[in-house]
Short mmCIF file of C-alpha atoms in Angstrom, two decimals:
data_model
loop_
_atom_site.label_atom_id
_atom_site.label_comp_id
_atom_site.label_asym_id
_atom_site.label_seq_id
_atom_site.Cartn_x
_atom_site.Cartn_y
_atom_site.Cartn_z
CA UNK A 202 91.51 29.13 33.27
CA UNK A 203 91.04 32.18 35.49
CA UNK A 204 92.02 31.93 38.83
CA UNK A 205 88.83 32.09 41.49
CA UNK A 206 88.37 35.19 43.32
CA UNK A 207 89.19 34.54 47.22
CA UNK A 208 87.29 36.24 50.27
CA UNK A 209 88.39 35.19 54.05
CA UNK A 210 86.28 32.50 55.77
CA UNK A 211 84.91 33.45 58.98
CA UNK A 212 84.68 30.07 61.30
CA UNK A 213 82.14 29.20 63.86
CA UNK A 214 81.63 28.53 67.24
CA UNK A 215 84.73 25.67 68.10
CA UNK A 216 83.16 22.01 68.63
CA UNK A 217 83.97 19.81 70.77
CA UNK A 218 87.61 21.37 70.82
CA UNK A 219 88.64 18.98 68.32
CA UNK A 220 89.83 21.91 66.01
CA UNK A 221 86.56 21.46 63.94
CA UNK A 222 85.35 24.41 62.77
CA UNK A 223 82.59 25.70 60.28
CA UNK A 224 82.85 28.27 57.52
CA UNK A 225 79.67 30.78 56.64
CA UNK A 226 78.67 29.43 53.01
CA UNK A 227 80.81 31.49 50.82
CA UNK A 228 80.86 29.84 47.33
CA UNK A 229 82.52 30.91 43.89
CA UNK A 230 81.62 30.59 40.62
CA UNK A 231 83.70 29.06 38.52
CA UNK A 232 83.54 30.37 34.51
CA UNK A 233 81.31 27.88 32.85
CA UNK A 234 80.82 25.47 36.01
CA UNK A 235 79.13 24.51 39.19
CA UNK A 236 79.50 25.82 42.40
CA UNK A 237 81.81 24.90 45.10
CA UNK A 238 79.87 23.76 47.81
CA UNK A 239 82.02 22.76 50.77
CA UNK A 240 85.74 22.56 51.47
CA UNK A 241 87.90 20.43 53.66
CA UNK A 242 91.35 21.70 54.02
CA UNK A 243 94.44 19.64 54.92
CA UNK A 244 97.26 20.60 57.67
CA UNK A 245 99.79 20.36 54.41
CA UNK A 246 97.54 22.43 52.16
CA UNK A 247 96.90 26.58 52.30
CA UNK A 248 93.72 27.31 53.52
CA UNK A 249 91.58 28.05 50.51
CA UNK A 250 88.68 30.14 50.89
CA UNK A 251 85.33 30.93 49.03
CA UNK A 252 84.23 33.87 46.78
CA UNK A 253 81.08 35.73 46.50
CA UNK A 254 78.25 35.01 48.18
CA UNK A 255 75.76 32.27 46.07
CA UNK A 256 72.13 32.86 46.33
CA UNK A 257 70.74 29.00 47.21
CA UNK A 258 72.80 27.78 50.22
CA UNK A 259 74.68 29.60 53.02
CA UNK A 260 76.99 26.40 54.55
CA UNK A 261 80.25 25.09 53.71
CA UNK A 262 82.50 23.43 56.26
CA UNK A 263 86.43 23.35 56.99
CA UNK A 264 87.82 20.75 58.68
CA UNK A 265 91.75 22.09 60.36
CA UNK A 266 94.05 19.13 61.25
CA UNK A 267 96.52 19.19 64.01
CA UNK A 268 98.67 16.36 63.05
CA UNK A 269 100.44 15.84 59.04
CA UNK A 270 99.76 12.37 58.43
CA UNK A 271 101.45 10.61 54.90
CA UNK A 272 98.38 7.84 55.56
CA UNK A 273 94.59 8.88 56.02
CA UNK A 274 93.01 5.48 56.49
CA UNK A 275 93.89 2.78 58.39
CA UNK A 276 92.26 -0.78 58.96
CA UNK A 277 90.77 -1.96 62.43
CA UNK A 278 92.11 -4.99 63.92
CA UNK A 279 90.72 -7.88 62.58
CA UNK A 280 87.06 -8.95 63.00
CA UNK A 281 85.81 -12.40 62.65
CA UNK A 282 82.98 -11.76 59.90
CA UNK A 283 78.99 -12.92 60.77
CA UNK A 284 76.60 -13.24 58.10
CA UNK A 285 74.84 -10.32 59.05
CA UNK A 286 77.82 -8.10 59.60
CA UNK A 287 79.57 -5.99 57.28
CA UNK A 288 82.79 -7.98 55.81
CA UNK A 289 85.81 -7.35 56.84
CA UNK A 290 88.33 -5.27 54.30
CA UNK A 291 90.99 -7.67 52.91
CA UNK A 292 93.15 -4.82 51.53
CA UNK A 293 97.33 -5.04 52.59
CA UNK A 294 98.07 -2.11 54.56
CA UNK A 295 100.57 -0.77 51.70
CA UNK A 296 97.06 -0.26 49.56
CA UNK A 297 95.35 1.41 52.16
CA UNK A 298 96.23 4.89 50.69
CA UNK A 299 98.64 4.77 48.87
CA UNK A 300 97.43 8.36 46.84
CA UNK A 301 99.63 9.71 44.18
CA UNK A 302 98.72 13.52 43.07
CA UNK A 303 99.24 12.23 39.29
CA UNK A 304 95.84 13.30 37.07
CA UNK A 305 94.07 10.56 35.78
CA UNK A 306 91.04 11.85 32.91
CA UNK A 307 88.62 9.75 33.76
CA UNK A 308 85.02 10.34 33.93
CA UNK A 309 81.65 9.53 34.53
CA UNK A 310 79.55 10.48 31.80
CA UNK A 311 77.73 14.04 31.56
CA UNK A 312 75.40 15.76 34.08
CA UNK A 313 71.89 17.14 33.79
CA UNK A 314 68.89 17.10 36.06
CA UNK A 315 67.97 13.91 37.33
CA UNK A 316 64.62 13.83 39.38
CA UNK A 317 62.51 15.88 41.89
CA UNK A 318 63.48 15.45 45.46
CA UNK A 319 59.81 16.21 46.42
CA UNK A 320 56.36 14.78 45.75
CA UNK A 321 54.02 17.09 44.15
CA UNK A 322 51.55 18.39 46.22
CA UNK A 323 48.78 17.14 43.58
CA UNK A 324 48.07 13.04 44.15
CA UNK A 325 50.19 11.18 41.96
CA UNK A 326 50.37 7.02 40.68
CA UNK A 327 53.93 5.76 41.77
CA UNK A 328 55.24 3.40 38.89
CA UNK A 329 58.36 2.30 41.25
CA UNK A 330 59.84 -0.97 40.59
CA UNK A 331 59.90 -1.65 44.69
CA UNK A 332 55.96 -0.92 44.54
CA UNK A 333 54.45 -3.25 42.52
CA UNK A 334 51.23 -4.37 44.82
CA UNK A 335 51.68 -7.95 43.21
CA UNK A 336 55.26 -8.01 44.83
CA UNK A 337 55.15 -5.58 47.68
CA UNK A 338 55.20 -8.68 50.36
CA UNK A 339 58.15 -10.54 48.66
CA UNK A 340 60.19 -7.07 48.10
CA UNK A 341 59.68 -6.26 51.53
CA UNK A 342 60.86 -9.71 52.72
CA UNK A 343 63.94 -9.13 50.51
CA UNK A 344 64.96 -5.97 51.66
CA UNK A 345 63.97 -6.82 55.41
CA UNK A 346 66.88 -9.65 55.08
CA UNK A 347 69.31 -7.18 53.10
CA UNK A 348 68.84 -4.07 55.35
CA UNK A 349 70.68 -6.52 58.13
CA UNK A 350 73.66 -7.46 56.09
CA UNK A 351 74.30 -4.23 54.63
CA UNK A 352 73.81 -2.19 58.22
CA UNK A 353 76.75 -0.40 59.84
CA UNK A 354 78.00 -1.47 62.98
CA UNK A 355 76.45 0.71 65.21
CA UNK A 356 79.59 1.63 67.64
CA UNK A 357 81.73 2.20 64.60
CA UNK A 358 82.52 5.80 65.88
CA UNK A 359 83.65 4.73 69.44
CA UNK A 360 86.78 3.23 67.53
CA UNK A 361 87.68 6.15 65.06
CA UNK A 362 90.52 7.79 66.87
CA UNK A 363 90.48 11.33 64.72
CA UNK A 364 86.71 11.97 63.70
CA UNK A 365 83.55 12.36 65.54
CA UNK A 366 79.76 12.50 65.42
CA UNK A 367 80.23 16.41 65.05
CA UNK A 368 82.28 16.35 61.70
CA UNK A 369 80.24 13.34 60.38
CA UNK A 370 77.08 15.48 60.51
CA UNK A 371 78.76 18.62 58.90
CA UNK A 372 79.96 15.68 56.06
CA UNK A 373 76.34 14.75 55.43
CA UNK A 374 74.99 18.04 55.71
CA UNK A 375 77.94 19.04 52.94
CA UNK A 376 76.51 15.74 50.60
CA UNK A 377 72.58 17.03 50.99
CA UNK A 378 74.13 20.37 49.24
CA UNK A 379 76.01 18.57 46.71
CA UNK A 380 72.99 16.53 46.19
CA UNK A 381 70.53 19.46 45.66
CA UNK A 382 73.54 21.42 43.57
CA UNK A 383 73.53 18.52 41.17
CA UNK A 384 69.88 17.65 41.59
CA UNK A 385 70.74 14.09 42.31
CA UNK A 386 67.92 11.62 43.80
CA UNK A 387 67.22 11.29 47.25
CA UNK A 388 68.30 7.22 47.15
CA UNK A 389 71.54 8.80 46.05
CA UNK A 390 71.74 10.48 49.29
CA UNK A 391 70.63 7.85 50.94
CA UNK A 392 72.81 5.30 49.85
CA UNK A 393 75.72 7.46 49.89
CA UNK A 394 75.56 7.85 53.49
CA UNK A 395 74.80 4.02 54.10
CA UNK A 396 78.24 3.54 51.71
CA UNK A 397 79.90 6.02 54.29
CA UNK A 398 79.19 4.27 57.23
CA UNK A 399 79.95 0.72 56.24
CA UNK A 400 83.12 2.45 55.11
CA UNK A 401 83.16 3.77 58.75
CA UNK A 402 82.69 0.65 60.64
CA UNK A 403 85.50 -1.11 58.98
CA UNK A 404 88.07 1.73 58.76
CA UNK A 405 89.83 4.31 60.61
CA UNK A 406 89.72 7.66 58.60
CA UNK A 407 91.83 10.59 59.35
CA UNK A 408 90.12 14.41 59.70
CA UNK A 409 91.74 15.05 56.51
CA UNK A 410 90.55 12.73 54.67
CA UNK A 411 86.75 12.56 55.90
CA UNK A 412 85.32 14.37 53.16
CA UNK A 413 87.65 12.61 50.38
CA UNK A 414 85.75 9.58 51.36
CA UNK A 415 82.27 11.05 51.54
CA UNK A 416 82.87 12.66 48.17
CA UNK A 417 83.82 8.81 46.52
CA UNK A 418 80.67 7.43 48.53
CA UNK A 419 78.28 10.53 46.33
CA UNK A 420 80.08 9.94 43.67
CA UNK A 421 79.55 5.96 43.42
CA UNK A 422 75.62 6.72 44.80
CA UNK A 423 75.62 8.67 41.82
CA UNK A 424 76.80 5.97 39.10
CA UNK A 425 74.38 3.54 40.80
CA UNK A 426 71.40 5.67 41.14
CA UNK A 427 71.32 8.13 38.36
CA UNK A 428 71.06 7.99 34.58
CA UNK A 429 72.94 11.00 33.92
CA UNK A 430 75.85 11.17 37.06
CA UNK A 431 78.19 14.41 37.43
CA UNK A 432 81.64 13.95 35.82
CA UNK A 433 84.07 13.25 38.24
CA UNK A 434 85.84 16.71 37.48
CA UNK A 435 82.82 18.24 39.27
CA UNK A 436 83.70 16.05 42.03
CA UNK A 437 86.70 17.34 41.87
CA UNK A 438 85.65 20.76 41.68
CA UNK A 439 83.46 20.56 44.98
CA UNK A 440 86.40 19.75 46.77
CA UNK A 441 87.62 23.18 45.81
CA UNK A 442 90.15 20.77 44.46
CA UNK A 443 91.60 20.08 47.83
CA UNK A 444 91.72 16.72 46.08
CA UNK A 445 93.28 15.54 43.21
CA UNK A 446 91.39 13.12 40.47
CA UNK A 447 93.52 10.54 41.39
CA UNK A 448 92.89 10.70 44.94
CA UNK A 449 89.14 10.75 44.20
CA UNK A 450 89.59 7.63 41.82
CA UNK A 451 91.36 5.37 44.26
CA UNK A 452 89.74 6.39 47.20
CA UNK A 453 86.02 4.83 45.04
CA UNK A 454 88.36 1.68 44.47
CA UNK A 455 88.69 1.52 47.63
CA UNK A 456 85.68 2.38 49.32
CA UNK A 457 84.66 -0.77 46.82
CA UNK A 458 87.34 -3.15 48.01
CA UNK A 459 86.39 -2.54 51.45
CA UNK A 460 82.39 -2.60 50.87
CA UNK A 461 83.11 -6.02 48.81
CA UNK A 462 81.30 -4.56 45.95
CA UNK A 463 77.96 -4.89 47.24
CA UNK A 464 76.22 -1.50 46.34
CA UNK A 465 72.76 -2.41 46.41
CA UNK A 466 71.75 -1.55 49.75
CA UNK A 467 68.28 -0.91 51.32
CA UNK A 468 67.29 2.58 52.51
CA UNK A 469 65.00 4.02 54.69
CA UNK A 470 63.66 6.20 51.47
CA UNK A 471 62.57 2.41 49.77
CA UNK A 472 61.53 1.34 52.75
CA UNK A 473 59.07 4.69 53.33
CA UNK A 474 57.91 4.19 49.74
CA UNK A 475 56.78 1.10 50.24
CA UNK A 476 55.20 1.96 53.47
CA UNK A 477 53.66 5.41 51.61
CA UNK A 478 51.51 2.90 48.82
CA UNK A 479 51.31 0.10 51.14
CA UNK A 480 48.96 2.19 53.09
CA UNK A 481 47.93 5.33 51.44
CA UNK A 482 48.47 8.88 52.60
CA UNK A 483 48.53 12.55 51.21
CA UNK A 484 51.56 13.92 48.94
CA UNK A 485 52.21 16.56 52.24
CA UNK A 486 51.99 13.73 54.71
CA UNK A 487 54.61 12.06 52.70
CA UNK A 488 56.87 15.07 52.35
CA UNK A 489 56.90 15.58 55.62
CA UNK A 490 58.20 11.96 56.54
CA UNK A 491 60.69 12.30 53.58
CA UNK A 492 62.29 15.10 55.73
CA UNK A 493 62.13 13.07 58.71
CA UNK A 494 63.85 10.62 56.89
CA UNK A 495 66.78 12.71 55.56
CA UNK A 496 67.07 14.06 59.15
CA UNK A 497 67.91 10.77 60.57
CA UNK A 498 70.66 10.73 58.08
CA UNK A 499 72.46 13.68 60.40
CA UNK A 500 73.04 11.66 63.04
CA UNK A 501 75.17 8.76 63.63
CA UNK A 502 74.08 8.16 67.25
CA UNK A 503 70.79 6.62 68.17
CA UNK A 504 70.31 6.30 64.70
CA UNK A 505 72.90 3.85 63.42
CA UNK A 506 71.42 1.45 66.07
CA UNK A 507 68.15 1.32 64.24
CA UNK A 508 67.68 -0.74 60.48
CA UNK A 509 66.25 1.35 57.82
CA UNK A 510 62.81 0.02 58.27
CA UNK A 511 62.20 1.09 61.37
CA UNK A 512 63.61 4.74 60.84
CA UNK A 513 60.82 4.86 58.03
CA UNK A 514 58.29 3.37 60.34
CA UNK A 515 59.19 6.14 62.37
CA UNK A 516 58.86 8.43 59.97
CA UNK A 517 55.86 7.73 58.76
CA UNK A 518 54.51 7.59 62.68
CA UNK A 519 55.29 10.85 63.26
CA UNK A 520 54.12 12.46 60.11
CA UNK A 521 50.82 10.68 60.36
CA UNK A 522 50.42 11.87 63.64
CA UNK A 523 51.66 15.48 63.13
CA UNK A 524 49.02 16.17 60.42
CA UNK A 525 46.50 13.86 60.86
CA UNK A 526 46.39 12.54 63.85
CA UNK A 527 46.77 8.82 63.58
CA UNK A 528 49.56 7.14 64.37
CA UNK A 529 50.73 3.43 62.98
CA UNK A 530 47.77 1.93 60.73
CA UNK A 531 46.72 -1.50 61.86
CA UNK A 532 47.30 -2.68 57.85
CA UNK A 533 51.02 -1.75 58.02
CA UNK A 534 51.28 -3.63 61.33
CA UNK A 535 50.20 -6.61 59.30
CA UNK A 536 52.69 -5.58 56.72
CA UNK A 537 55.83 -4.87 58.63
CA UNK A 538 55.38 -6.77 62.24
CA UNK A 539 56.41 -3.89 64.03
CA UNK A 540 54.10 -2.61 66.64
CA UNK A 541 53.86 0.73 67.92
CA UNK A 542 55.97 -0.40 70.97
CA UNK A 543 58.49 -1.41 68.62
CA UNK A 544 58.68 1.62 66.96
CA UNK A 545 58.71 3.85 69.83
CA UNK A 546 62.37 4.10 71.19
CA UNK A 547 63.07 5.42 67.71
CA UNK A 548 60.04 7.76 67.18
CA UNK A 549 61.13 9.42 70.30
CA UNK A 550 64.68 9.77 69.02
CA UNK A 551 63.01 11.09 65.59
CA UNK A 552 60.70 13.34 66.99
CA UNK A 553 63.85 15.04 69.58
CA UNK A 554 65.79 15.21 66.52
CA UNK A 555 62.52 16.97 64.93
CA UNK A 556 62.37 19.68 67.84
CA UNK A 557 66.37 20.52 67.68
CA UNK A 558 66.40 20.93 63.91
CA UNK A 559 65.49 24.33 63.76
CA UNK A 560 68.23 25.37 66.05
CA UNK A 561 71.07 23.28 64.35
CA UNK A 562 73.74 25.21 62.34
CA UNK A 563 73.43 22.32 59.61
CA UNK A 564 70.23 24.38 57.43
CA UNK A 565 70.92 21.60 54.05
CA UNK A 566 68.28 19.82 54.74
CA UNK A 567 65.35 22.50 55.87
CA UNK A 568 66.47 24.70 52.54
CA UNK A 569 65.97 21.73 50.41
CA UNK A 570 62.60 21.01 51.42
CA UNK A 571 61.86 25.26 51.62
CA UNK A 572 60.70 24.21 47.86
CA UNK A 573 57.36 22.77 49.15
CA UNK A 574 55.44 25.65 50.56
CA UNK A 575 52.46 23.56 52.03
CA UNK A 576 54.96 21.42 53.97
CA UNK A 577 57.25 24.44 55.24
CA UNK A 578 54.33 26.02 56.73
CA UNK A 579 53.87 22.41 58.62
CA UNK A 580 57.53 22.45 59.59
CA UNK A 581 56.93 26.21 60.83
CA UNK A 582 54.41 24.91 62.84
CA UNK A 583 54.65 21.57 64.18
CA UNK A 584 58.02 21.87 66.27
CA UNK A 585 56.32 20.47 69.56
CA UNK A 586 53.67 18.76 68.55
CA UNK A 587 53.89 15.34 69.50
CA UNK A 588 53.11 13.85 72.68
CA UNK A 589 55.71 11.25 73.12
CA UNK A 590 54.87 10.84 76.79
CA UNK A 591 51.08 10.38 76.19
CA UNK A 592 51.49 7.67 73.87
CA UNK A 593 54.55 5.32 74.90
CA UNK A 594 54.89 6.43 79.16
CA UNK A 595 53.40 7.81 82.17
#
């Protein structure tokens, strides 16, 4: 195999001066596979760099650690498990990671395209499971229960001693790219970052081993969600095989261990969905709140605090209002419970986060919805425009 050509990464601004620092997207082709998308290098590793510049995406992110550490996760003290909370991992710490750099050949099946991440502009008949207008009320009951026992704790990141809120977003912007490299689903997005966080709140992860876990979170999204997942040498391979097959192998056994197996979590995209046919509204409209949506993902604080269905409700708020005016529709009131003075501690949070995005370093999610030209032309426009203070304050 020829060896990849290498081309010095130049770093960003410092953050938080927690030796975090951010490459300009320099990505390499490897002969007859995908593109390496991100990086995270190790304190015992060289620092590997990118090639050539690719033509679709201009982020990557490396991650420098101050301290060598044999161990890269470590359990919490333990906590006395509610029915609504996350349970508690029951690994022994000698399993915790215990990560050989032997080569297992295992993987995943083959990779091709799996679905559009956008609904066409053109009106189109949803033939989702989660839609069906006979059980739209019971569904919604379901996942309104599940979206509880399935949440994160929401101060998980006040008790991880090596990571922040910083590298967590530059993790998730890292997974939209992988996502739209391997054109994966949105729900795998979705529920990969739902699999981090759980992972998260139970957990202490070291820098170094950050994006090992966010890579086993895609990659079991991926065998849940899709019909065709990438192999788990591609996995590999976006790594820029800072980590070895093994590593990635145990680290999913482990993110399973600790998640207790249950994978089937609710998202704010099903939730939207339902909310989208529940009461009608134009493919742009719905766009538009899909990129709200996958915003929210980006940040950890206010929006961990919130369950999935009222991020969509949210969503859906402030796209409704941004291009037609209306806000929340009396009918999904009736559907959902929540009133508009429910929803608005969040829609505020959503519509700051809206404002900021164009500024943010972290461009994953605003490239992947460039695709839609009727909706970037809203985005272009509609940085300011909703009156937060009109509707919900003096």
């Amino acid at each position: 195999m020829s060896s990849r050509s290498l081309a010095p990464l130049s770093s960003r601004n410092n953050q938080e001066h927690m030796g975090l620092g951010l490459a300009d997207g320099m990505r390499a082709h490897k002969p007859g596979q995908r593109v390496v998308l991100g990086l995270l290098s190790e304190n015992d590793q060289h620092n590997r760099v990118f090639g050539e510049v690719s033509s679709k995406y201009d982020t990557a992110f490396h991650v420098a650690l101050h301290h060598n550490a044999r161990v890269g996760v470590h359990e919490y003290e333990p906590v006395i498990a509610h029915p609504s909370e996350q349970p508690a991992s029951f690994l022994l710490d000698s399993e915790l990671l215990l990560l050989d750099d032997a080569v297992n050949d295992v993987g995943s099946g083959s990779c091709m395209d799996a679905s559009m991440q956008l609904v066409p502009e053109e009106e189109t008949t949803s033939h989702d499971i989660l839609c069906v207008p006979e059980y739209a009320e019971d569904i919604h009951r379901y996942l309104r229960e599940c979206e509880i026992k399935y949440r994160p704790k929401p101060s998980y990141m006040r008790k991880q001693p090596d990571i922040t809120n910083c590298m967590r977003v530059i993790l998730v912007d890292w997974l939209v790219e992988v996502g739209e490299e391997y054109k994966l689903c949105s729900e795998t997005l979705f529920l990969a970052v739902n699999y981090l966080d759980r992972f998260l709140s139970c957990m202490s992860v070291l820098r170094g081993k950050l994006q090992l876990v966010g890579t086993a979170a895609i990659l079991l999204a991926a065998k849940y969600e899709e019909v065709y997942p990438p192999e788990l040498e591609e996995f590999v391979y976006i790594t820029d095989d800072t980590y070895t097959k093994k590593q990635v192998l145990r680290m999913e056994q482990h993110l399973l261990r600790v998640l207790a197996f249950d994978m089937t979590a609710p998202t704010v995209l099903q939730l939207l969905m339902q909310y989208t046919l529940e009461e009608h509204i134009c493919a742009t409209t719905t766009n538009l709140a899909l990129y709200l949506s996958e915003l929210s993902l980006l940040e950890v604080d206010p929006f961990v605090q919130y369950l999935p269905s009222k991020i969509a409700a949210a969503a859906y708020c402030l796209a409704n209002y941004t291009l037609n005016g209306a806000l929340w529709p009396e009918n999904l009131y009736a559907f959902t419970g929540y009133s508009l003075t429910v929803i608005g501690p969040c829609l505020k949070e959503l519509h700051k986060l809206h404002i900021g995005a164009a500024s943010r370093p972290q461009r994953a999610i605003q490239e992947k919805f460039k695709s839609s030209k009727v909706l970037w032309c809203v985005l272009a426009q509609t940085c300011g425009g909703f009156a937060t203070t009109l509707v919900f304050g003096p």
